[in-house]
XYZ file of C-alpha atoms in Angstrom:
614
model
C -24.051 -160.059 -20.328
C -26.279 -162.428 -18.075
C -24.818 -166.107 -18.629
C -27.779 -167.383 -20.410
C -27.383 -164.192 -23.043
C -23.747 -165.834 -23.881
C -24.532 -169.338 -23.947
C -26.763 -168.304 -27.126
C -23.939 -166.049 -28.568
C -21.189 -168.918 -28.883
C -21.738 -172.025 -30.706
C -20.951 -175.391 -29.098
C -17.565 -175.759 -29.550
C -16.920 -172.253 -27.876
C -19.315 -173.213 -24.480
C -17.990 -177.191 -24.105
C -15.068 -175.980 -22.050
C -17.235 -174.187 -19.454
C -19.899 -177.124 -19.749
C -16.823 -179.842 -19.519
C -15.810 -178.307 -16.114
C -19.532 -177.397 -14.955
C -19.721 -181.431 -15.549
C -16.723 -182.504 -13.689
C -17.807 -179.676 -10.439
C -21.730 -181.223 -10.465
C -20.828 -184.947 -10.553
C -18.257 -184.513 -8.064
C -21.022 -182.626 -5.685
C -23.769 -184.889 -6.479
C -22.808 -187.238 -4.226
C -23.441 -185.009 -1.222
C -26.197 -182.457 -2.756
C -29.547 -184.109 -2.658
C -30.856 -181.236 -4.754
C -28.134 -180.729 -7.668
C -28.221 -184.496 -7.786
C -31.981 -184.315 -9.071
C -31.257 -181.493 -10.874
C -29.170 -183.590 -13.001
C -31.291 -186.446 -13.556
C -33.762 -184.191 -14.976
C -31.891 -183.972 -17.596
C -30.770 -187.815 -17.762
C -27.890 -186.977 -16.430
C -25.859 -185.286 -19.141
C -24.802 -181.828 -18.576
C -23.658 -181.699 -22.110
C -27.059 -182.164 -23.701
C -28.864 -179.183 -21.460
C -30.546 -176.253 -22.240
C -29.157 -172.857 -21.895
C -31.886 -172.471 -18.536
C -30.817 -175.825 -17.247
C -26.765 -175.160 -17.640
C -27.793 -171.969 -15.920
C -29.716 -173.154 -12.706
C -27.303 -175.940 -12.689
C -24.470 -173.039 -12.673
C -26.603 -171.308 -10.100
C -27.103 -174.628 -7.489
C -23.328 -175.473 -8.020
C -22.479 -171.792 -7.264
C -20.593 -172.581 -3.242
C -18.628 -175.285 -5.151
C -17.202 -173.735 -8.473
C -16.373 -170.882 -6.190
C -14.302 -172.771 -3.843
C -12.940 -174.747 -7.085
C -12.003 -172.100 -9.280
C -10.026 -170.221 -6.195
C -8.672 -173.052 -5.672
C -7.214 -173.518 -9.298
C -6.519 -169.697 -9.904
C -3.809 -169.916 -7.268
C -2.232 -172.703 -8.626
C -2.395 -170.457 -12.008
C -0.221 -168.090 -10.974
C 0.518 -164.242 -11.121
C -0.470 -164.012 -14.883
C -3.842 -165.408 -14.591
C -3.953 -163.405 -11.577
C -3.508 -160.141 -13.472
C -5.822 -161.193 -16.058
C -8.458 -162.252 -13.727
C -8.557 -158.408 -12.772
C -8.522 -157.138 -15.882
C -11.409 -159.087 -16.610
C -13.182 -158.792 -14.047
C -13.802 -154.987 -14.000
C -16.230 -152.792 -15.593
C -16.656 -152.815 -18.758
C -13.792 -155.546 -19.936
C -16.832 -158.906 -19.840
C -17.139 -158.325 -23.854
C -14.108 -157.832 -25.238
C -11.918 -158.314 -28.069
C -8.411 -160.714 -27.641
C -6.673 -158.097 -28.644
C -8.058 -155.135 -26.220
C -7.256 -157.308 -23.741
C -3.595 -157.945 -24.799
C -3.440 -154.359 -24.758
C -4.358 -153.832 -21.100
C -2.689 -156.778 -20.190
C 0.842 -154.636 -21.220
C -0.266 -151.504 -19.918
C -1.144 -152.859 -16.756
C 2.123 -154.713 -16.254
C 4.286 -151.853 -16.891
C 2.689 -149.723 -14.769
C 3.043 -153.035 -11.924
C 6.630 -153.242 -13.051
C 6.931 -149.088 -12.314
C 5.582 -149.344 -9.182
C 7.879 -151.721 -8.185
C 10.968 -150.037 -9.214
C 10.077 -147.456 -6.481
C 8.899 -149.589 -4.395
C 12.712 -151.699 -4.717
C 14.556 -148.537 -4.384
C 12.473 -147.412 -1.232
C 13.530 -151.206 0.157
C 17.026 -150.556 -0.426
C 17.496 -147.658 1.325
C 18.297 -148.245 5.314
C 15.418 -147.993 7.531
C 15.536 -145.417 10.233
C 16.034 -147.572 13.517
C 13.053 -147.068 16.106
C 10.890 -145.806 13.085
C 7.572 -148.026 11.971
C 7.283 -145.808 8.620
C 6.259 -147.109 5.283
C 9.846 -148.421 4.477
C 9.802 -150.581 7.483
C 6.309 -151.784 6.880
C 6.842 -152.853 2.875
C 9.853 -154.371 4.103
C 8.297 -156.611 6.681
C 5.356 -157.420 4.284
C 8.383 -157.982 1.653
C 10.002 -160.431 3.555
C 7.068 -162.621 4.752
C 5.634 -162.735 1.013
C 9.148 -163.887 -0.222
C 8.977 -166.620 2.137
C 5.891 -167.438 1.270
C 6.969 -168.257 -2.158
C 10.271 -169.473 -1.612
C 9.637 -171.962 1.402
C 8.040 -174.684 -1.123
C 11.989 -174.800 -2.378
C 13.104 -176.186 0.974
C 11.067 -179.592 0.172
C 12.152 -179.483 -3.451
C 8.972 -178.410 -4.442
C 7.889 -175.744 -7.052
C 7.631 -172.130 -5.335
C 3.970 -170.901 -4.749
C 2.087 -169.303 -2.582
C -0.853 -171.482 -1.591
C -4.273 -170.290 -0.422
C -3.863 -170.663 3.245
C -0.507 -168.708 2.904
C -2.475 -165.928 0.926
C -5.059 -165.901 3.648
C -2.701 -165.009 6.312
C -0.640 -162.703 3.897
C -4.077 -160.211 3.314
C -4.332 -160.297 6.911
C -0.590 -158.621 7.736
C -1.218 -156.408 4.684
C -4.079 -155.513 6.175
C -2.483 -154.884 9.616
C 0.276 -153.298 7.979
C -1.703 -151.146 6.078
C -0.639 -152.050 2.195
C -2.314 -151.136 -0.297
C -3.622 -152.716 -2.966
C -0.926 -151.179 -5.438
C 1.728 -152.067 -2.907
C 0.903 -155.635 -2.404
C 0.895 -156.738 -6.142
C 4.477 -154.409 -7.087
C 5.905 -156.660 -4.265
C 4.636 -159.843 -5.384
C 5.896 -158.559 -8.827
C 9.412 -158.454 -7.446
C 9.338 -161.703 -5.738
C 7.694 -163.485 -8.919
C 8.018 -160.980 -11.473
C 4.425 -161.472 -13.746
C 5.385 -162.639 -17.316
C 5.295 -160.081 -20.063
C 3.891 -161.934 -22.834
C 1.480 -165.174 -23.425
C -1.878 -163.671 -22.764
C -3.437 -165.577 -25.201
C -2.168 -169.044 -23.689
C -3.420 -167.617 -20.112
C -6.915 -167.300 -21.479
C -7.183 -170.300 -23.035
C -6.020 -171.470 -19.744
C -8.522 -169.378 -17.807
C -11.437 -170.502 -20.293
C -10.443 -174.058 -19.154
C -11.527 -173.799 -15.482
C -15.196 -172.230 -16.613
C -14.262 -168.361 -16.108
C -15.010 -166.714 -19.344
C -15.804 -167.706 -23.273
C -14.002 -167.608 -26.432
C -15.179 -166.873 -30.139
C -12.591 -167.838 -32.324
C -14.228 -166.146 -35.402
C -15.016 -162.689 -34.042
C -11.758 -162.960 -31.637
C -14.192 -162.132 -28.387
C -13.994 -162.670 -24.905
C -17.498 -163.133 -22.812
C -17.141 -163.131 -19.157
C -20.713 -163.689 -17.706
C -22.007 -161.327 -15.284
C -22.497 -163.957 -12.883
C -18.654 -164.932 -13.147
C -17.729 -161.453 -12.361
C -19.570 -161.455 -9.159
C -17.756 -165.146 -8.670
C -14.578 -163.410 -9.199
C -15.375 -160.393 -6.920
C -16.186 -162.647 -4.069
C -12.876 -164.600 -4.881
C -11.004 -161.340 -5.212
C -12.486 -159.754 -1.859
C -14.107 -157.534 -3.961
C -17.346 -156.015 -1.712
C -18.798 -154.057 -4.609
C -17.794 -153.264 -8.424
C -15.534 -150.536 -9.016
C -18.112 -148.500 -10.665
C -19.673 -148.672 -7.346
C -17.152 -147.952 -5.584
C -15.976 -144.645 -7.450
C -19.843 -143.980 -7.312
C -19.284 -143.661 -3.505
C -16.400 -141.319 -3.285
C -17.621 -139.230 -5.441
C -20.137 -138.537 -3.509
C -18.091 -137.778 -0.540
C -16.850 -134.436 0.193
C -13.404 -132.902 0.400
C -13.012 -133.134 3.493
C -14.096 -136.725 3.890
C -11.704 -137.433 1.150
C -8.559 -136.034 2.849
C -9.437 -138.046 6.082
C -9.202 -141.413 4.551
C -6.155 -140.212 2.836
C -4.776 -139.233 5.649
C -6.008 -142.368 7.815
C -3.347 -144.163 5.865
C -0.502 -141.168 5.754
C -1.121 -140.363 2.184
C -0.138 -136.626 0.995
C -3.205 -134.338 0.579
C -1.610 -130.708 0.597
C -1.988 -129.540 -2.833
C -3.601 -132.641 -3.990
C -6.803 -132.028 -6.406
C -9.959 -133.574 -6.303
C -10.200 -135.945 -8.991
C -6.383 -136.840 -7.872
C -7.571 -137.942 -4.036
C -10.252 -140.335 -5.673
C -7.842 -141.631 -7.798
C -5.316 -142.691 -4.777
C -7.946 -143.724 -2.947
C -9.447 -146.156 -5.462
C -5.897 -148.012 -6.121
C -5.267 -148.203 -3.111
C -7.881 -150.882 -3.017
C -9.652 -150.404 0.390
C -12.340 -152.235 1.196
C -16.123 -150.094 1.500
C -16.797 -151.260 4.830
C -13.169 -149.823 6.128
C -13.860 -146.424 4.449
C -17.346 -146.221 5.404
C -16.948 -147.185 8.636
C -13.928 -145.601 9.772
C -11.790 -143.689 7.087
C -14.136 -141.203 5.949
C -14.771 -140.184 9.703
C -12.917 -137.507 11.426
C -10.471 -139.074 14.345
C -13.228 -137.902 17.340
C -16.501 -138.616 15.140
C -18.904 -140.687 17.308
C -20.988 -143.717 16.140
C -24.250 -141.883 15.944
C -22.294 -139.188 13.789
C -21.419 -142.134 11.756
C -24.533 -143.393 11.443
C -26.341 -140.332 10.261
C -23.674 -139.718 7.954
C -24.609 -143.182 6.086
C -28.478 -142.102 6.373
C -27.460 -138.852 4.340
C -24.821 -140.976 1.895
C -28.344 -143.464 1.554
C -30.096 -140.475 0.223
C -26.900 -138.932 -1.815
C -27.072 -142.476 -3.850
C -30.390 -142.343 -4.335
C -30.873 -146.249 -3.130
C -33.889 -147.366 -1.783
C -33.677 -149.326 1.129
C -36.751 -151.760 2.803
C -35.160 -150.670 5.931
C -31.614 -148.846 7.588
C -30.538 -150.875 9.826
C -29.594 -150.324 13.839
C -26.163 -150.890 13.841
C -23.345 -149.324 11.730
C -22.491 -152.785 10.750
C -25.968 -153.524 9.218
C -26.437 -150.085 7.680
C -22.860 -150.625 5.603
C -23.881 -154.402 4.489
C -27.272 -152.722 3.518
C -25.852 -150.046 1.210
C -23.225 -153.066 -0.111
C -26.016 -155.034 -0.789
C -28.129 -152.903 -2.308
C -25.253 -151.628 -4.837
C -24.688 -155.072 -6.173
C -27.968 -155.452 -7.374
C -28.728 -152.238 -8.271
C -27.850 -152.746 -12.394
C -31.530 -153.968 -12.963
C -33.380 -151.155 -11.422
C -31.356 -148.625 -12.701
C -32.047 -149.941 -15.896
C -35.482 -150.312 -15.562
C -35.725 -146.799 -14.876
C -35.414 -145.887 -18.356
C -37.141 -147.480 -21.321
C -34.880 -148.632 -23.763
C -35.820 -145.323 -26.165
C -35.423 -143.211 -22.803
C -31.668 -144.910 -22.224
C -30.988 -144.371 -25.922
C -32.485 -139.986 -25.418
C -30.410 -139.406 -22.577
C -27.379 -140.800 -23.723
C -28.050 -138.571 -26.681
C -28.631 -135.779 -24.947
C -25.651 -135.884 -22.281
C -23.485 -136.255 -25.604
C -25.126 -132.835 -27.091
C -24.428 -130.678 -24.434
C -21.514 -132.688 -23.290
C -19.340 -134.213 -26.526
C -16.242 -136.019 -24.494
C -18.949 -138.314 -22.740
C -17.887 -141.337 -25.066
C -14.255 -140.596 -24.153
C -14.833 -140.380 -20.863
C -16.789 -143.946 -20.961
C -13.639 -145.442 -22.913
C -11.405 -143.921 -20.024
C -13.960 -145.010 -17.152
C -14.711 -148.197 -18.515
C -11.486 -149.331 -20.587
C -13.892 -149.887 -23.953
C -11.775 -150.542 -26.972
C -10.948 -147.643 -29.024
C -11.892 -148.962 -32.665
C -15.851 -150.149 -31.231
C -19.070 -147.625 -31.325
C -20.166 -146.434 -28.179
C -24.352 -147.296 -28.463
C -27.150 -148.235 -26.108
C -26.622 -151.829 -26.982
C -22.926 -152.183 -26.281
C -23.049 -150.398 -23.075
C -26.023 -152.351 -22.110
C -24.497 -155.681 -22.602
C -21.585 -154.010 -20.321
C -24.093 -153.528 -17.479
C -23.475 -149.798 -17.620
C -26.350 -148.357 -16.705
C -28.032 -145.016 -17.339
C -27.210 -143.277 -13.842
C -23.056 -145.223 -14.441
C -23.178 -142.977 -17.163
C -24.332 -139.839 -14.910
C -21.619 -140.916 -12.431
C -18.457 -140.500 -14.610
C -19.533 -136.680 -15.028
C -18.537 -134.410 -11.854
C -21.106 -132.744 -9.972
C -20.204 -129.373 -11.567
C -20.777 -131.362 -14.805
C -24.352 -132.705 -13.798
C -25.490 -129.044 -13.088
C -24.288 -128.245 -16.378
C -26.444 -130.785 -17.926
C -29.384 -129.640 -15.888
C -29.172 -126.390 -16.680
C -28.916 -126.898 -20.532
C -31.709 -129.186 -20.698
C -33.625 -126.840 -19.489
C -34.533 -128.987 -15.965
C -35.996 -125.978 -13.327
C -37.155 -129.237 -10.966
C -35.333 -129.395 -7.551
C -33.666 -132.883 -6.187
C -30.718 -134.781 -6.706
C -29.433 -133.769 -9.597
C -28.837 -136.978 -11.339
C -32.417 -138.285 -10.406
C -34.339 -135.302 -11.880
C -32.617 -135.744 -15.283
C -32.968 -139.513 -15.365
C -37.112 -138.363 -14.663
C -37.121 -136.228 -17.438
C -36.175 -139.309 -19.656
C -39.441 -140.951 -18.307
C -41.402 -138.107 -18.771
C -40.519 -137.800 -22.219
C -40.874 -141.515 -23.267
C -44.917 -141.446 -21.907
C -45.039 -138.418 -24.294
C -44.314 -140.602 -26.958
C -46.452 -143.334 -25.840
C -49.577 -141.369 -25.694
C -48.886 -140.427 -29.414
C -47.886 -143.725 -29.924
C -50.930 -144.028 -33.149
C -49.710 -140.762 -34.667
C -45.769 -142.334 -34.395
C -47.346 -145.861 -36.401
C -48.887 -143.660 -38.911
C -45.881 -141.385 -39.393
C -48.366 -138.192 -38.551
C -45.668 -136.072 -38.505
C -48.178 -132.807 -38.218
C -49.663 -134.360 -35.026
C -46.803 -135.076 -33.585
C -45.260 -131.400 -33.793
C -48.668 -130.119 -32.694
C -47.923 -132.337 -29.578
C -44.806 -130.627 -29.189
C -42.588 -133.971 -30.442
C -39.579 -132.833 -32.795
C -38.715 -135.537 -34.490
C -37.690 -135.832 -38.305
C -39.580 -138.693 -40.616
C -36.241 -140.264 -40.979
C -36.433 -141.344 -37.467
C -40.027 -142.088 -37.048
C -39.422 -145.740 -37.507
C -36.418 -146.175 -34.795
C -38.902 -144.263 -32.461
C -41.662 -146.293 -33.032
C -39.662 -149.368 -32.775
C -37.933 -148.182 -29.164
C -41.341 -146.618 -28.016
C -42.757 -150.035 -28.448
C -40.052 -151.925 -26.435
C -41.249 -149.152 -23.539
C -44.565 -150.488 -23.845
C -43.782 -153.928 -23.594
C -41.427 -152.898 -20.934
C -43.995 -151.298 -18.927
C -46.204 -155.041 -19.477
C -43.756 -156.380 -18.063
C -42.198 -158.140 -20.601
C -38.054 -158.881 -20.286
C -37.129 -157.150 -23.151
C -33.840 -158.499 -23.961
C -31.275 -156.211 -25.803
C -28.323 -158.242 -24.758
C -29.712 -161.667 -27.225
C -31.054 -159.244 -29.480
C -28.051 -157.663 -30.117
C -25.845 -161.404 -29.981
C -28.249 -162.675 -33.000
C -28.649 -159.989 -35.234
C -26.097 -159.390 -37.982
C -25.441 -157.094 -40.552
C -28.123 -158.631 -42.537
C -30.537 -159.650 -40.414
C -31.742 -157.746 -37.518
C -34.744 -158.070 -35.623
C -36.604 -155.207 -33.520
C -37.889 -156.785 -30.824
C -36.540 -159.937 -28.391
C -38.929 -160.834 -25.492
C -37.992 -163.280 -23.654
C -40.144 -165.821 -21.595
C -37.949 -167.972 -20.113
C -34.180 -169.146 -20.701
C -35.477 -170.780 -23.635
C -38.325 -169.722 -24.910
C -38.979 -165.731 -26.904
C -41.045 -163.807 -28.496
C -39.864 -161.841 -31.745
C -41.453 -158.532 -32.202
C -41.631 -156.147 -35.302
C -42.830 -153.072 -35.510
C -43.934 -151.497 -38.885
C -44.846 -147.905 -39.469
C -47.276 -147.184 -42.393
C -48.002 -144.228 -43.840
C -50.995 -144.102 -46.196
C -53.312 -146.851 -45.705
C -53.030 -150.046 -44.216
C -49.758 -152.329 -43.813
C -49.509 -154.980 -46.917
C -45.708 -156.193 -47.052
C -46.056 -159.468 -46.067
C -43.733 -161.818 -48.511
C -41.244 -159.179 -47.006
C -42.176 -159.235 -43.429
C -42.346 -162.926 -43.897
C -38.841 -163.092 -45.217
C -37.789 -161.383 -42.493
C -39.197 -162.887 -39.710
C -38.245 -166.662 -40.377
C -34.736 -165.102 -40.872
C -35.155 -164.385 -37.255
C -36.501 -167.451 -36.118
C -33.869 -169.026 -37.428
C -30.883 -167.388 -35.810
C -32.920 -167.479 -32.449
C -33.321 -171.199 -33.019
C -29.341 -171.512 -33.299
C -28.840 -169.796 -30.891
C -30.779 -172.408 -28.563
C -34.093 -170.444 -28.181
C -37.375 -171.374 -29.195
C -39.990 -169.318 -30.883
C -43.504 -169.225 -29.041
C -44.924 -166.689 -30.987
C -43.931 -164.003 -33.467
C -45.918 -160.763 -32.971
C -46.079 -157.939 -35.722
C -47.238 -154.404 -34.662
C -48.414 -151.566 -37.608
C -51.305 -149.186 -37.903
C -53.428 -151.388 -39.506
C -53.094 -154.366 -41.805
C -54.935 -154.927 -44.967
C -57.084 -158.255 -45.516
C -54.283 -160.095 -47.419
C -51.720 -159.199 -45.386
C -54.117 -160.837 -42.041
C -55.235 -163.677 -44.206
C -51.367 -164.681 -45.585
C -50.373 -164.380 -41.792
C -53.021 -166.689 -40.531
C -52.293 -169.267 -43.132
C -48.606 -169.385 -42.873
C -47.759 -172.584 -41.459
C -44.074 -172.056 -41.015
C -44.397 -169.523 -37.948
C -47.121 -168.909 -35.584
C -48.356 -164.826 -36.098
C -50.220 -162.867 -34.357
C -50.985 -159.304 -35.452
C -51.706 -156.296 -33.095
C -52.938 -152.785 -34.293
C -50.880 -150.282 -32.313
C -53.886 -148.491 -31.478
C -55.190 -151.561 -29.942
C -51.587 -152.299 -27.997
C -51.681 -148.562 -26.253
C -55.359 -149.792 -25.875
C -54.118 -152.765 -23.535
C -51.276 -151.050 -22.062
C -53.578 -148.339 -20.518
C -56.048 -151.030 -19.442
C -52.817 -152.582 -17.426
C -52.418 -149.547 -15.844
C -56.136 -148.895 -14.765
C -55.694 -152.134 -12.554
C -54.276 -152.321 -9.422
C -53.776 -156.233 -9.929
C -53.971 -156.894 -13.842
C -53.856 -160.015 -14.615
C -52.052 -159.672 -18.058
C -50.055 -163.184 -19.626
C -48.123 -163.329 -22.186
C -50.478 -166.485 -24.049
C -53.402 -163.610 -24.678
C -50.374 -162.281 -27.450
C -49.882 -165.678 -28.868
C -53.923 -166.540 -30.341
C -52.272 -165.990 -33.701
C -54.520 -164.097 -36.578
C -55.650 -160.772 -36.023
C -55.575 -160.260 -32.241
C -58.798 -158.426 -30.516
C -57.231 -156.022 -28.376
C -60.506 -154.723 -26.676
C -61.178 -158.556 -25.993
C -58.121 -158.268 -24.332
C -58.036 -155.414 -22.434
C -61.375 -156.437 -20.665
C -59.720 -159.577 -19.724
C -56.854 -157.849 -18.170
């Protein structure tokens, strides 16, 4: 979830830590940045007092000096927050429940404390003189990171490793060639990581800004923004989705060479096995793509095809491919981290929500395989919404299936299309959701004979879900930010609105879409009830309602004239003919010059006046 999504899901007592230390970070930095300084007097100078949009561009102009702050504090933290900041900080763990966590937590430190019972025993044993194997190298890396800790002692001074000390520690790790796995069983065995007190480390952890806690639904939010912090903290080039996105896409052969590039067995060794050594043993992208994956005698124009093909393999668009080897890896890093809106732009929200039910047809272990890929909790629903507020994005999804898997798919769906495999179903998706938008009137009226004469099975249970998801598309396609993520942190069991468009930080528009049968639409002391319900919990949550906009077939004269008099909200009302009506407009124009105020008249709104104006 974006920051600004979580600020509006915790109350005020569950944000003042990270505002508290946001506060102490700007006002120490305001002395020397011109620009946050002003930034702050715009809002008189208290940080506590700001707006969910201001606490976020002041999070965004502060963003050099939290980083070099909260590194800073996280190594005088210790191993524990250490752990936890990776757990965290991977896919899929930024909305979590206390107790998940805890969970992880223990299964991660008994597989460190496993690892470094080998690792101890493989230390004890008498290296071979003359021999620089991978005894001899632990051991050296061993001994350094002992005195690391241990030196502080000398001075009577409490035992640490500081950040300089870790600096030139990666570096001989790196020279040594220690992996990842390696590096934190022997840290484990100088300073073995506590076993218990997770929930002391978070609260710890939530102190220094890095993540938020609701007491009442025991939650953890980690902002999307502090993961990428973290990343760059961690020496993290690209999430591991990303990263496992990457080898997978690599061949055999490709795999055993970076195996072997750091003497790793691969006799015998299956494929899913190879990409799980290589992915703990935390190597950096730029190392694998621009040496390990390489055969010994490969030259540097090989190389750089071979990146042109893996471009194309990933699907990624690229503005250009750069000369150099150098510049064509930081392009393909680059373009990976902000990939997450694209990919889910792709996809409509009701073409996310059809694939996802579709892979899960033809292929029913999908949701474990998400729990597995992403560690979600066992006892939560896998849905649209949760994995969306997980950044997990339609073509993530793809990604956990093997190849093999993928051609599966394609085949059962029925897909005869040539490309990349994962692209052409993804397509299909978008195909099918302009289907639904061209019957979009027959879906309002629940014409269920028009709608199989169109070729659109669908049962009249789930007209109104379709209509509802077929109308975020359309607003989608507007360009509207739909937002799902404060959508889904307002609505409760209760109360549940279809539609969240957001304008700004601050500022939405809530949608509802009613189907109608026979006649026009008339429910209004029910729609009414419904929508102030939602106005409300958006207002709590810090947002302000410009406009609320109902969509239905028609609506009948009371129904328009009870909406234009209410002087609790401001409604407009839009025929769903007349919103397909605008939407095609937009598309007619090469430039359309479409706002959102021509939604926000209020009263009956005169889509063909509307549509001419785009």
């Amino acid at each position: 979830m974006k920051l600004a999504n979580v600020l509006s899901a915790v109350n005020q007592i569950e944000k003042s830590k990270f505002v508290n230390f946001l506060d102490r970070v700007c006002s120490e930095a305001s002395e020397q940045d011109k620009e946050l300084a002003k930034r702050i007097r715009n809002i008189d100078g208290q940080i506590k007092d700001a707006s969910s949009s201001e606490v976020t561009q002041l999070f965004k102009l502060a963003m050099p000096l939290l980083t070099r702050e909260v590194k800073h504090l996280l190594a005088l933290s210790g191993a524990q927050a250490a752990l936890l900041v990776n757990i965290l900080s991977r896919d899929g763990n930024c909305v979590t429940q206390i107790s998940w966590i805890e969970r992880l937590y223990a299964k991660e430190w008994k597989s460190i404390n496993d690892h470094s019972k080998i690792i101890k025993e493989l230390l004890d044993k008498e290296a071979e003189p003359g021999v620089f194997d991978e005894n001899r190298r632990l051991g050296i890396y061993f001994r350094c990171l002992y005195e690391a800790f241990h030196n502080d002692e000398l001075i009577n001074r409490e035992a640490k490793i500081t950040d300089e000390e870790r600096g030139i520690l990666n570096v001989l790790a790196y020279q040594l060639d220690v992996t990842a796995e390696d590096k934190v069983a022997i840290e484990h065995l100088v300073h073995p990581i506590p076993k218990n007190g997770v929930q002391d480390c978070l609260n710890q952890l939530r102190e220094i800004g890095l993540l938020f806690i609701s007491k009442k639904e025991q939650t953890v939010y980690v902002p999307d923004e502090i993961v990428a912090m973290l990343h760059r903290i961690q020496g993290k080039q690209i999430a591991d989705k990303h990263l496992l996105r990457i080898l997978r896409t690599l061949s055999d052969a490709e795999l055993s060479n970076i195996l072997k590039a750091h003497d790793k067995r691969i006799r015998g060794i299956e494929r899913t096995e190879k990409i799980s050594s290589i992915f703990k043993m935390g190597l950096s992208v730029t190392q694998i793509l621009a040496h390990d994956l390489h055969a010994e005698k490969t030259q540097l124009n090989e190389k750089k095809e071979r990146l042109k093909t893996l471009v194309e393999n990933l699907q990624l668009t690229l503005d250009k491919l750069g000369t150099t080897l150098e510049e064509r890896i930081s392009l393909i890093i680059d373009t990976l981290n902000n990939s997450a809106d694209k990919e889910f732009n792709v996809l409509s929200a009701a073409g996310y929500k059809a694939l996802f039910e579709t892979i899960a047809k033809h292929n029913p272990k999908i949701v474990k395989l998400l729990r597995e890929e992403f560690e979600l909790e066992d006892n939560i629903e896998i849905d649209i919404e949760r994995l969306r507020a997980l950044s997990i994005t339609p073509f993530d999804i793809l990604y956990a299936l093997t190849n093999d898997e993928v051609k599966e798919l394609k085949t059962a769906m029925g897909i005869t299309r040539r490309g990349d495999l994962r692209q052409v179903i993804v397509e299909a998706f978008a195909n099918a959701t302009d289907k639904l938008i061209d019957n979009y009137e027959a879906l309002a009226k629940r014409d269920l004979a028009t709608l199989k004469l169109n070729n659109i099975e669908i049962s009249e249970a789930d007209i109104g879900v379709k209509f509802e998801e077929v109308t975020k598309a359309i607003f989608e396609e507007l360009g509207f930010a739909v937002d799902e993520d404060l959508r889904r942190s307002i609505n409760t069991t209760k109360d549940k609105a279809d539609i969240l468009i957001s304008l700004s930080d601050d500022d939405v528009i809530i949608g509802e879409a009613k189907t109608c049968k026979n006649g026009d639409f008339a429910k209004y002391s029910t729609t009414s009830r419904q929508i102030k319900a939602y106005a409300n919990r958006c207002e709590a949550a810090g947002k302000r309602v410009s406009q609320v906009l109902i969509i239905a077939p028609t609506f009948s004269t009371d129904f328009i004239e009870s909406a234009e008099l209410d002087t609790e909200v401001n409604i407009s009302l839009l025929e769903a003919a007349g919103l397909k009506k605008i939407l095609e407009a937009f598309k007619a124009r090469r430039n359309p010059n479409f706002s959102a105020k021509l939604l926000t008249k209020g009263g009956l709104l005169k889509a063909d006046l509307i549509a001419k104006r785009i």
